Amino acid sequence: MLSSVLALSPTPAPDPTPSCSNNGFCEFVYEQTKIPWLAESSYWVLVKPLTIVMIIVLAFLIRAIVHRAIDRLIKHTVSDNETGGSLLRPLRRRLPNSLTAPWERRNQRARALGSVLRSIASAVVFSISAMLVLGEIGLNLGPLLASAGIAGLAIGFGAQNLVKDFIAGLFMLLEDQYGIGDVVDIGETVGTVEAVGLRITTIRDASGVVWYVRNGEIVRVGNKSQGWAVVNIDVPVGFVAVDQATAVLREAAEAVAEDPDFVDDFIDPPKVLGVEQLTAEGAVLRTTVKTSTEAQWRVGRELRRRLTDALEKAGIAAQITASRMFIRPPADTGAGSDTGQGGPT
C-alpha cells in the first residue's frame, strides 16, 4: 500500500539548466548560485548596467584629461607670451606699448580658442559615449544615424545664417582680426569692441549705443587698434611764407615729441611733409607722426593744440586772417538811383 502511494506521488523535477547561449558570465553565475533565472538575467541585470556605467565614467575621464591638456597648452602659451622667454624678456621691456600689444592680443585669442576647443571636445566625447550607450541598450544605430544625418541636413538648410555666423566667428578668432578693446570700423558701425563670440560681436559706438553685429554679416573690418597708427594733421596757412610756417610747425611738433607726458607715445619723430594741397584760401601743410594705437587720439588732440598756439605766437595766424579780408566796393549813392531821376546831361 505504501509502495503504491509512493509510486503514484509526483517526484520533484530537477532544476532546469539555463540557456546561457555560450555566455561565459551566465555559466559562471549559474555555477556559483545554481539559480537558473538569475543566471539567465545576469547579463541584463549586471553586465549591461556595469558596461553603461563604465562608458559614462570613461567619457567623463577622457573629457577631464582633454580639458586638462587644453588648459595646460593655453596656460603655457599665455605664460610664454607674458614673459617673452628668458632671452627676449629684457628686449620686450624696452619695447613701446604699440609693439608689446600683440602679446596681450595673443593671450586673449588663446583663451578664446581654448574655450572653443573645450566645447568641441566635450561635444565629441559625449556624442560618442551616447552612441555607445544606445548600442549597449540594443538600439540599432544605423537608422538612428541616418535619421540624424537627414535631420542635420534639414537643420543646416534652415539655419544657414547661424552656421555662417559660427564659421565666420571661428575664422575671426583664428586670424585675430579684432579683439576686445579694439576700435573697429565694420561699415555701418564704428566703435569699441566690448565682447567677441562665435556668433555675435558687441560694439559700442562714440554715442554710447551698443550694437550687436552677427559675424556672418561682417564683410570687411577696419581695425584702428592693431600695431601702430599714423596721425595726419592738415593746417591751412593761407598765402604766407610756406618755409616760415613749416619751420614753426616742425618746432612745435618736436616739442610735443620731447614732452615727458607724450615721449613714450611716439614711435618715430614727427615730420612736416610740406604743402599737401592748394586751395582758394592758400596752401595746406601736413604734419604726420607715427604713434601707438592707444595714444593716437590723445597725441592728435595735443598736436592740434600745439600747432595752433605756435602759429598764433609766430604771428602767422594774423597774416592768414588778413589775407582773407576783402575790401567791398562802395555802393552807388547817386541821387538818380534814389529818386529815379536821371543825372545831368
Coordinates of N, CA, C and O in Angstrom, one line a residue, residues 230-235 242-243 245-247 249-250 253 269-277 284-290 307:
V230 N 49.1 106.2 -37.6 CA 49.7 107.4 -38.1 C 48.7 108.6 -38.0 O 47.5 108.4 -38.4
V231 N 49.1 109.6 -37.4 CA 48.2 110.8 -37.2 C 48.6 111.9 -38.2 O 49.8 112.3 -38.2
N232 N 47.7 112.2 -39.1 CA 47.9 113.3 -40.1 C 47.1 114.5 -39.7 O 45.9 114.4 -39.5
I233 N 47.8 115.6 -39.7 CA 47.1 116.9 -39.3 C 47.4 117.9 -40.5 O 48.6 118.2 -40.7
D234 N 46.4 118.4 -41.1 CA 46.5 119.3 -42.2 C 46.1 120.7 -41.6 O 45.1 120.9 -41.0
V235 N 47.1 121.7 -41.8 CA 46.9 123.0 -41.3 C 46.9 124.0 -42.4 O 47.9 124.1 -43.2
V242 N 55.6 129.9 -46.8 CA 55.5 128.5 -46.5 C 56.6 128.0 -45.7 O 56.5 127.2 -44.8
D243 N 57.8 128.4 -46.0 CA 59.0 128.0 -45.3 C 59.0 128.4 -43.8 O 59.3 127.6 -42.9
A245 N 56.2 129.0 -42.1 CA 55.1 128.2 -41.4 C 55.6 126.8 -41.2 O 55.3 126.2 -40.1
T246 N 56.4 126.2 -42.1 CA 56.9 124.8 -42.0 C 57.8 124.7 -40.8 O 57.8 123.8 -40.0
A247 N 58.7 125.7 -40.6 CA 59.7 125.7 -39.5 C 58.9 125.8 -38.2 O 59.3 125.2 -37.2
L249 N 55.8 124.9 -37.5 CA 55.1 123.6 -37.2 C 56.0 122.5 -36.8 O 55.7 121.7 -35.9
R250 N 57.2 122.5 -37.5 CA 58.2 121.4 -37.1 C 58.7 121.6 -35.7 O 58.8 120.6 -34.9
A253 N 55.9 120.5 -33.3 CA 55.7 119.1 -33.2 C 56.8 118.4 -32.5 O 56.6 117.4 -31.7
P269 N 60.0 110.2 -34.9 CA 59.9 111.6 -34.7 C 58.8 112.2 -35.7 O 58.6 111.7 -36.8
P270 N 58.2 113.2 -35.3 CA 57.2 113.9 -36.2 C 57.8 114.5 -37.4 O 59.0 114.9 -37.3
K271 N 57.0 114.6 -38.5 CA 57.5 115.2 -39.7 C 56.5 116.1 -40.3 O 55.3 115.9 -40.2
V272 N 57.0 117.2 -40.8 CA 56.2 118.2 -41.6 C 56.5 117.9 -43.0 O 57.6 118.3 -43.5
L273 N 55.5 117.3 -43.7 CA 55.8 116.9 -45.1 C 55.8 118.1 -46.1 O 56.5 117.9 -47.1
G274 N 55.2 119.2 -45.8 CA 55.2 120.3 -46.7 C 53.8 120.6 -47.2 O 52.8 120.2 -46.5
V275 N 53.7 121.2 -48.3 CA 52.4 121.6 -48.9 C 51.7 120.3 -49.4 O 52.2 119.6 -50.3
E276 N 50.5 120.1 -48.8 CA 49.8 118.9 -49.2 C 48.8 119.2 -50.3 O 48.6 118.4 -51.2
Q277 N 48.2 120.4 -50.3 CA 47.3 120.8 -51.4 C 47.2 122.3 -51.4 O 47.6 123.0 -50.4
V284 N 48.0 124.3 -47.8 CA 47.7 123.5 -46.6 C 48.9 122.6 -46.4 O 49.4 121.9 -47.2
L285 N 49.5 122.7 -45.2 CA 50.6 122.0 -44.8 C 50.2 120.7 -43.9 O 49.3 120.8 -43.1
R286 N 50.9 119.6 -44.2 CA 50.6 118.4 -43.5 C 51.7 118.0 -42.5 O 52.9 118.0 -42.9
T287 N 51.3 117.7 -41.3 CA 52.2 117.2 -40.2 C 51.8 115.8 -39.9 O 50.6 115.5 -39.7
T288 N 52.7 114.9 -39.9 CA 52.4 113.5 -39.7 C 53.3 112.9 -38.6 O 54.5 113.4 -38.4
V289 N 52.8 112.0 -37.8 CA 53.5 111.4 -36.7 C 53.1 109.9 -36.6 O 51.9 109.6 -36.7
K290 N 54.0 109.0 -36.3 CA 53.8 107.6 -36.1 C 53.7 107.4 -34.6 O 54.7 107.6 -33.9
L307 N 50.2 123.1 -32.4 CA 50.4 123.7 -33.7 C 49.6 125.0 -33.9 O 50.1 126.0 -34.4

